[in-house]
Coordinates of C-alpha atoms in Angstrom, one line a residue:
M1 CA -20.0 -9.9 100.4
N2 CA -22.2 -12.9 101.6
K3 CA -22.4 -13.9 105.2
L4 CA -22.6 -17.5 106.3
L5 CA -23.4 -18.7 109.6
I6 CA -22.5 -22.4 110.4
I7 CA -24.2 -24.0 113.4
G8 CA -21.9 -26.8 114.2
H9 CA -23.1 -30.0 116.0
N10 CA -19.4 -30.1 117.2
W11 CA -16.3 -28.0 116.8
P12 CA -14.4 -29.6 113.8
E13 CA -11.8 -32.2 114.5
P14 CA -10.2 -33.1 111.1
T15 CA -7.7 -35.2 112.6
T16 CA -10.2 -37.5 114.4
T17 CA -13.2 -37.7 112.1
A18 CA -14.3 -37.8 108.4
A19 CA -17.1 -35.5 109.6
G20 CA -14.4 -32.9 110.8
Q21 CA -12.6 -33.2 107.6
R22 CA -15.7 -32.7 105.6
M23 CA -16.7 -29.5 107.7
V24 CA -13.2 -28.0 107.0
Q25 CA -13.6 -28.6 103.2
L26 CA -17.0 -26.9 103.3
I27 CA -15.6 -23.9 105.2
D28 CA -12.6 -23.7 102.8
A29 CA -15.0 -23.7 99.7
F30 CA -17.2 -20.8 101.3
L31 CA -14.1 -18.9 102.0
Q32 CA -13.1 -19.5 98.2
F33 CA -16.4 -17.8 97.4
D34 CA -15.3 -14.9 99.6
F35 CA -18.0 -15.5 102.1
V36 CA -17.5 -14.1 105.7
V37 CA -18.0 -17.2 107.7
I38 CA -19.0 -17.4 111.2
F39 CA -18.9 -20.8 113.1
V40 CA -20.8 -21.3 116.4
S41 CA -21.5 -24.4 118.5
T42 CA -23.0 -25.4 121.8
A43 CA -20.4 -28.0 122.2
S44 CA -17.3 -27.8 124.3
K45 CA -13.9 -27.8 122.5
T46 CA -11.7 -30.6 122.9
P47 CA -7.7 -31.0 122.4
Y48 CA -8.5 -32.3 118.8
S49 CA -10.6 -29.2 117.8
L50 CA -9.2 -27.2 114.9
N51 CA -8.5 -23.5 115.6
L52 CA -10.8 -22.0 112.9
E53 CA -9.5 -18.5 113.5
T54 CA -6.4 -19.4 111.8
M55 CA -8.5 -20.0 108.7
G56 CA -10.0 -16.5 109.0
V57 CA -13.3 -17.8 110.5
T58 CA -14.9 -16.1 113.5
T59 CA -16.0 -18.6 116.2
I60 CA -18.6 -18.0 119.1
S61 CA -20.0 -20.3 121.7
I62 CA -23.7 -20.2 121.9
Q63 CA -26.3 -21.7 124.4
L64 CA -29.0 -24.4 123.6
N65 CA -32.6 -23.3 124.4
H66 CA -31.7 -19.9 125.0
S67 CA -33.2 -16.6 123.6
S68 CA -29.7 -15.0 123.4
F69 CA -29.4 -16.8 120.1
D70 CA -32.3 -15.0 118.7
E71 CA -30.7 -11.6 119.4
F72 CA -27.4 -12.7 118.0
V73 CA -28.8 -14.1 114.7
Q74 CA -30.8 -11.0 114.1
N75 CA -28.0 -8.7 114.6
L76 CA -25.7 -11.0 112.4
Q77 CA -28.2 -10.9 109.6
P78 CA -26.6 -14.0 107.7
D79 CA -27.4 -14.6 103.9
Y80 CA -26.9 -18.3 104.4
V81 CA -27.3 -20.6 107.5
V82 CA -25.8 -24.2 107.6
F83 CA -27.2 -26.6 110.2
D84 CA -24.4 -29.3 110.7
R85 CA -26.9 -32.4 110.9
F86 CA -30.5 -32.6 111.3
M87 CA -30.3 -32.4 115.2
V88 CA -29.0 -29.0 114.8
E89 CA -31.8 -28.0 112.6
E90 CA -34.4 -29.2 114.9
Q91 CA -32.8 -27.1 117.8
F92 CA -32.2 -23.8 115.8
G93 CA -34.1 -23.9 112.6
W94 CA -37.4 -22.5 114.0
R95 CA -35.2 -19.5 115.6
V96 CA -33.6 -18.9 112.2
T97 CA -36.9 -18.9 110.4
E98 CA -38.3 -16.4 112.9
Q99 CA -35.6 -14.0 113.2
V100 CA -33.9 -14.1 109.7
P101 CA -36.6 -15.6 107.3
K102 CA -34.7 -14.4 104.3
A103 CA -31.6 -16.5 104.9
V104 CA -31.1 -19.7 102.8
R105 CA -31.3 -22.6 105.2
I106 CA -28.8 -25.4 104.2
L107 CA -28.7 -28.9 105.9
N108 CA -25.4 -30.4 106.0
T109 CA -26.4 -34.1 106.5
E110 CA -22.7 -35.8 106.5
D111 CA -24.7 -39.1 106.3
L112 CA -28.3 -40.2 106.8
H113 CA -28.1 -40.7 110.5
S114 CA -31.5 -42.8 110.4
L115 CA -30.0 -45.1 107.9
R116 CA -26.9 -45.9 109.9
K117 CA -29.0 -46.1 113.1
T118 CA -31.4 -48.5 111.6
R119 CA -28.7 -50.7 110.1
E120 CA -26.8 -50.7 113.3
A121 CA -30.2 -51.7 115.2
C122 CA -30.8 -54.6 112.7
Y123 CA -27.1 -55.8 112.9
T124 CA -27.3 -55.8 116.8
K125 CA -30.3 -57.6 116.9
R126 CA -29.2 -59.9 114.0
E127 CA -32.3 -59.0 111.9
E128 CA -32.3 -58.3 108.3
F129 CA -32.3 -54.5 107.2
T130 CA -35.1 -53.5 105.1
L131 CA -36.3 -50.2 103.8
E132 CA -39.6 -50.6 105.3
Y133 CA -37.9 -50.9 108.7
W134 CA -36.1 -47.7 108.0
K135 CA -39.2 -45.9 107.0
R136 CA -40.9 -46.9 110.2
F137 CA -37.9 -45.7 112.3
D138 CA -38.7 -42.4 114.4
M139 CA -35.4 -40.9 113.4
T140 CA -36.1 -41.1 110.0
K141 CA -39.2 -39.1 110.1
R142 CA -37.3 -36.6 112.2
E143 CA -34.6 -36.5 109.4
I144 CA -36.8 -36.4 106.5
A145 CA -38.9 -33.5 108.2
S146 CA -35.6 -31.6 108.5
I147 CA -34.7 -32.1 104.9
Y148 CA -38.1 -30.7 103.8
R149 CA -37.7 -27.6 106.2
S150 CA -34.3 -26.9 104.5
D151 CA -34.0 -25.0 101.3
L152 CA -31.1 -27.3 100.2
S153 CA -29.5 -30.5 101.8
L154 CA -26.0 -31.5 100.9
M155 CA -25.5 -35.4 100.4
V156 CA -22.3 -36.9 100.3
S157 CA -23.7 -40.4 99.0
T158 CA -25.1 -41.1 95.5
F159 CA -26.9 -44.1 97.1
E160 CA -28.8 -41.8 99.5
M161 CA -29.5 -39.2 96.9
E162 CA -31.3 -42.0 94.9
L163 CA -32.9 -43.4 98.1
L164 CA -34.5 -40.1 99.1
Q165 CA -35.7 -39.5 95.5
K166 CA -37.0 -43.1 94.7
E167 CA -38.3 -44.2 97.9
L168 CA -39.5 -40.9 99.3
Q169 CA -40.2 -38.8 96.4
I170 CA -38.2 -36.0 97.7
P171 CA -37.9 -33.3 95.1
K172 CA -34.4 -33.2 93.3
N173 CA -34.1 -29.4 93.8
L174 CA -34.0 -30.0 97.7
L175 CA -31.0 -32.1 97.3
M176 CA -27.5 -31.7 96.1
H177 CA -25.0 -34.4 95.9
L178 CA -21.7 -33.0 97.2
P179 CA -19.0 -35.7 98.0
F180 CA -15.7 -35.2 99.7
L181 CA -13.8 -32.3 98.2
M182 CA -10.4 -33.4 97.5
D183 CA -7.3 -32.1 95.7
K184 CA -6.0 -33.8 92.5
I185 CA -3.5 -36.4 92.9
T186 CA -0.6 -35.3 90.7
N187 CA 2.3 -37.5 89.2
N188 CA 4.8 -35.9 91.4
E189 CA 2.9 -36.8 94.5
E190 CA 2.4 -40.3 93.1
D191 CA 6.1 -40.6 92.6
S192 CA 6.8 -39.7 96.2
W193 CA 4.8 -42.4 97.7
P194 CA 6.6 -45.6 98.9
T195 CA 6.3 -48.5 96.4
F196 CA 4.8 -51.8 96.9
E197 CA 8.2 -53.3 98.1
E198 CA 8.8 -50.5 100.6
R199 CA 5.5 -50.8 102.3
I200 CA 4.7 -53.4 105.0
D201 CA 1.9 -54.5 107.1
F202 CA -1.8 -53.5 107.3
I203 CA -3.5 -50.8 108.9
T204 CA -7.0 -49.8 110.0
Y205 CA -8.4 -46.6 111.7
G206 CA -11.3 -44.8 112.8
N207 CA -12.9 -42.7 115.7
G208 CA -13.7 -44.8 118.6
K209 CA -16.7 -42.9 119.2
H210 CA -18.3 -44.1 116.0
A211 CA -20.1 -47.5 116.5
P212 CA -19.2 -48.9 112.9
N213 CA -15.6 -48.4 113.8
V214 CA -15.7 -50.2 117.0
D215 CA -17.6 -53.2 115.4
S216 CA -15.1 -53.3 112.7
F217 CA -12.1 -53.4 115.0
S218 CA -13.7 -56.1 117.1
Y219 CA -14.4 -58.2 114.0
L220 CA -10.8 -57.8 112.9
K221 CA -9.5 -59.0 116.3
K222 CA -11.7 -61.9 116.7
S223 CA -12.4 -63.3 113.3
L224 CA -10.3 -61.7 110.6
W225 CA -6.7 -61.2 112.0
P226 CA -6.3 -64.8 113.0
R227 CA -6.9 -66.1 109.6
I228 CA -4.7 -63.6 107.9
R229 CA -1.8 -64.0 110.4
K230 CA -1.9 -67.6 109.8
K231 CA -1.0 -67.1 106.1
L232 CA 1.1 -64.2 106.7
P233 CA 2.9 -64.9 110.1
E234 CA 5.3 -61.9 109.9
A235 CA 2.6 -59.3 109.1
N236 CA 1.2 -56.9 111.8
L237 CA -1.9 -54.8 111.9
K238 CA -1.8 -51.5 113.5
V239 CA -5.1 -49.8 114.8
F240 CA -5.2 -45.9 115.0
G241 CA -7.9 -43.7 116.2
A242 CA -8.9 -41.1 118.6
Y243 CA -11.4 -42.0 121.6
L244 CA -10.6 -45.7 121.3
P245 CA -12.9 -47.4 124.0
Q246 CA -11.2 -49.6 126.7
Q247 CA -12.4 -52.7 125.0
I248 CA -10.4 -51.9 121.9
S249 CA -7.4 -50.8 123.9
E250 CA -7.4 -54.2 125.7
M251 CA -7.0 -55.8 122.3
H252 CA -3.5 -54.7 122.0
A253 CA -1.4 -57.9 121.4
P254 CA 2.0 -57.3 119.8
N255 CA 2.8 -61.0 120.1
E256 CA -0.1 -61.7 117.8
G257 CA 0.8 -59.0 115.4
F258 CA -2.1 -56.8 116.4
H259 CA -1.1 -53.4 117.7
V260 CA -3.6 -50.8 119.1
I261 CA -1.8 -47.5 119.0
G262 CA -4.6 -44.8 119.0
W263 CA -4.5 -41.2 117.7
V264 CA -1.6 -39.7 115.6
E265 CA -1.3 -36.4 114.4
N266 CA -0.3 -37.2 110.9
L267 CA -2.4 -40.3 109.9
C268 CA -1.3 -40.1 106.1
V269 CA 2.2 -40.9 107.0
E270 CA 1.0 -44.0 108.6
I271 CA -1.4 -44.9 105.9
Q272 CA 1.4 -44.4 103.2
R273 CA 3.7 -46.8 105.1
A274 CA 1.2 -49.5 105.1
R275 CA 0.6 -51.9 102.3
I276 CA -3.1 -52.5 102.9
V277 CA -6.0 -50.7 104.5
L278 CA -8.6 -53.0 106.0
A279 CA -12.1 -51.7 106.5
P280 CA -14.6 -54.7 107.2
L281 CA -17.6 -52.6 107.8
H282 CA -20.9 -54.3 108.8
F283 CA -23.1 -51.1 108.9
G284 CA -23.0 -47.5 108.3
A285 CA -24.2 -44.7 105.9
G286 CA -22.9 -41.8 103.9
I287 CA -19.4 -42.3 102.2
K288 CA -16.3 -43.3 104.2
G289 CA -13.5 -41.0 105.0
K290 CA -11.3 -44.0 105.8
I291 CA -11.7 -45.3 102.1
T292 CA -10.9 -41.8 100.6
D293 CA -8.0 -41.4 103.0
A294 CA -6.6 -44.7 101.7
L295 CA -7.0 -43.8 98.0
K296 CA -5.6 -40.4 98.5
N297 CA -2.4 -41.9 100.0
G298 CA -2.1 -44.6 97.3
T299 CA -2.8 -47.4 99.7
P300 CA -5.2 -50.1 98.3
V301 CA -8.2 -50.8 100.7
V302 CA -10.0 -54.1 101.3
T303 CA -13.5 -53.3 102.5
T304 CA -17.3 -54.5 102.2
Q305 CA -20.2 -53.4 100.0
V306 CA -21.3 -51.1 102.9
G307 CA -17.7 -49.5 102.9
V308 CA -18.1 -48.5 99.1
E309 CA -21.6 -47.7 99.2
G310 CA -22.5 -44.5 97.4
M311 CA -18.9 -43.8 96.3
V312 CA -18.9 -44.8 92.6
L313 CA -15.8 -46.8 92.9
D314 CA -16.4 -48.8 89.7
G315 CA -13.4 -50.6 88.7
L316 CA -11.4 -51.4 91.7
P317 CA -10.1 -55.0 91.6
K318 CA -12.5 -57.7 92.9
A319 CA -10.3 -58.4 95.9
C320 CA -10.8 -54.7 97.2
I321 CA -14.5 -55.3 97.7
S322 CA -15.1 -58.4 99.4
E323 CA -17.9 -60.3 101.0
S324 CA -18.2 -59.8 104.8
N325 CA -18.0 -63.2 105.9
P326 CA -14.7 -64.0 107.7
K327 CA -13.3 -66.5 105.1
E328 CA -13.9 -64.4 102.1
F329 CA -12.7 -61.2 103.5
A330 CA -9.4 -62.8 105.1
N331 CA -8.8 -64.3 101.6
S332 CA -9.3 -61.0 99.9
A333 CA -6.9 -59.1 102.3
I334 CA -4.1 -61.8 101.8
E335 CA -4.5 -61.7 98.0
A336 CA -4.3 -57.8 97.9
Y337 CA -1.3 -57.8 100.3
S338 CA 0.7 -60.6 98.3
N339 CA -0.2 -59.9 94.7
Q340 CA 1.9 -57.0 93.6
S341 CA 0.1 -56.7 90.0
L342 CA -3.2 -56.5 91.8
W343 CA -1.8 -54.0 94.1
Q344 CA -0.6 -51.6 91.6
T345 CA -3.8 -52.0 89.6
A346 CA -5.8 -50.9 92.6
Q347 CA -3.6 -47.9 93.5
K348 CA -3.7 -46.7 89.8
K349 CA -7.5 -47.0 89.9
G350 CA -7.7 -45.3 93.3
I351 CA -6.0 -42.3 91.9
A352 CA -8.1 -42.3 88.8
L353 CA -11.4 -42.5 91.0
V354 CA -10.3 -39.5 93.2
N355 CA -9.3 -37.3 90.3
S356 CA -12.6 -38.0 88.4
N357 CA -15.2 -38.4 91.3
Y358 CA -13.9 -36.1 94.0
L359 CA -12.0 -33.3 92.7
K360 CA -12.4 -30.2 94.7
S361 CA -12.3 -27.4 92.0
K362 CA -15.3 -29.2 89.9
H363 CA -17.6 -29.7 92.9
E364 CA -16.9 -26.2 94.3
E365 CA -18.0 -24.7 91.1
R366 CA -21.2 -26.6 91.2
L367 CA -21.9 -25.5 94.7
K368 CA -21.4 -22.1 94.0
V369 CA -23.8 -22.1 91.0
I370 CA -26.5 -24.0 93.1
L371 CA -26.3 -21.6 96.0
E372 CA -26.7 -18.5 93.9
D373 CA -29.8 -20.3 92.1
V374 CA -31.4 -21.2 95.5
S375 CA -30.9 -17.8 96.7
Q376 CA -32.2 -16.0 93.6
N377 CA -35.3 -18.2 93.6
L378 CA -35.8 -18.6 97.3
E379 CA -39.4 -17.5 97.4
Q380 CA -40.4 -19.5 94.5
G381 CA -38.7 -22.6 95.9
R382 CA -40.3 -22.2 99.2
N383 CA -43.7 -21.7 97.5
Q384 CA -43.4 -25.0 95.7
N385 CA -42.2 -27.0 98.8
F386 CA -45.6 -27.2 100.5
I387 CA -44.8 -30.1 102.6
G388 CA -41.8 -28.0 103.8
S389 CA -44.0 -25.1 104.7
L390 CA -46.3 -27.2 106.5
L391 CA -43.7 -28.9 108.6
Q392 CA -42.0 -25.5 109.2
H393 CA -45.5 -24.2 110.7
Q394 CA -46.0 -27.2 112.8
T395 CA -42.3 -27.5 114.0
V396 CA -42.2 -23.8 114.7
L397 CA -45.1 -24.1 116.9
A398 CA -43.9 -27.3 118.6
S399 CA -40.1 -26.6 119.0
K400 CA -40.6 -22.8 119.9
Y401 CA -42.8 -23.7 122.9
M402 CA -40.8 -26.7 124.0
G403 CA -37.6 -24.5 123.8
K404 CA -39.3 -21.6 125.6
W405 CA -40.5 -24.1 128.1
I406 CA -37.0 -25.5 128.7
E407 CA -35.5 -22.0 128.9
A408 CA -37.9 -21.0 131.5
K409 CA -37.3 -24.2 133.5
N410 CA -33.6 -23.6 133.2
K411 CA -34.1 -20.1 134.9

């Protein structure tokens, strides 16, 4: 029986973040493979943290920059180690390499952090985003080094797969496209949803610690909602999400139809009550959990090109993917809300897209096959990855002595 160690950036919060949902999907997949799963993290748990023990997962808190991890991982002898994001690989990758060199090292990217941060920096400075800017970004170099040091990196976005291979010539065998793992939407489930006539109002949602979401909420309040409300004076917009900053909470204005509600335990119920999801994203990376959440609940979404990037959502009505300027986006939202035929087409297409592109059973089988292949050909794969070996050598030296210095200093 294979043993899997996951080193989490945070304890999973599936009710607050898409990253939390993604991690639970991965854990569930490994459990389906009959893996023994151990989840560790240096982070503190929050009231939103999922109790992984109920899934049959062993959980342990670990220390950062502390040699106790060396003894722990050596005693554990995992067959596979998943680093949850490149920062975790930087912190613990060299220790795993030293103590359990035969373990398969897997990087769970969630999204390309460097791409998201570069776009955010350009948007904030009102500069045009370019790939040259991204390549020069320090975080990009760190993230790509982490990908090379890993035996396999899991990528959620087709766009990011293509970007890494075409722009940076990263070998295809180091990457695996693994989008969100979703259950099939059945006819019975579809029949249980509220109809167009039974639904009312708009909804938007997202974690308040995530900069693209905060920008999106602000953009809705200041530029989009006044235009939409003028044409649909009886409509309301409800804003949901955990960790909403004060600047968003203070936007609550019921008299304007703008309701900032915050976190709810069952967001799916709220999505199914709404007629349209709004996601006017200006920047970001990966694929967007808010979009798949909308589709799996039968609620058409109006978003931007950034919102659907890397998701293979071909065929959605034109109004669902709008230009990001206020006039165009507001008009698209109004049309999607008012046009029953368009709404029903968007819902049907969304169901088909989930069932064709994100089906859990299909992608889990691919993951199982690729993991077995990487494990069986581990030495050969590492020998062919000279850049990875070079970076591993240099990073082990640099990170090892930096980590030991910090540990000594802390003592």
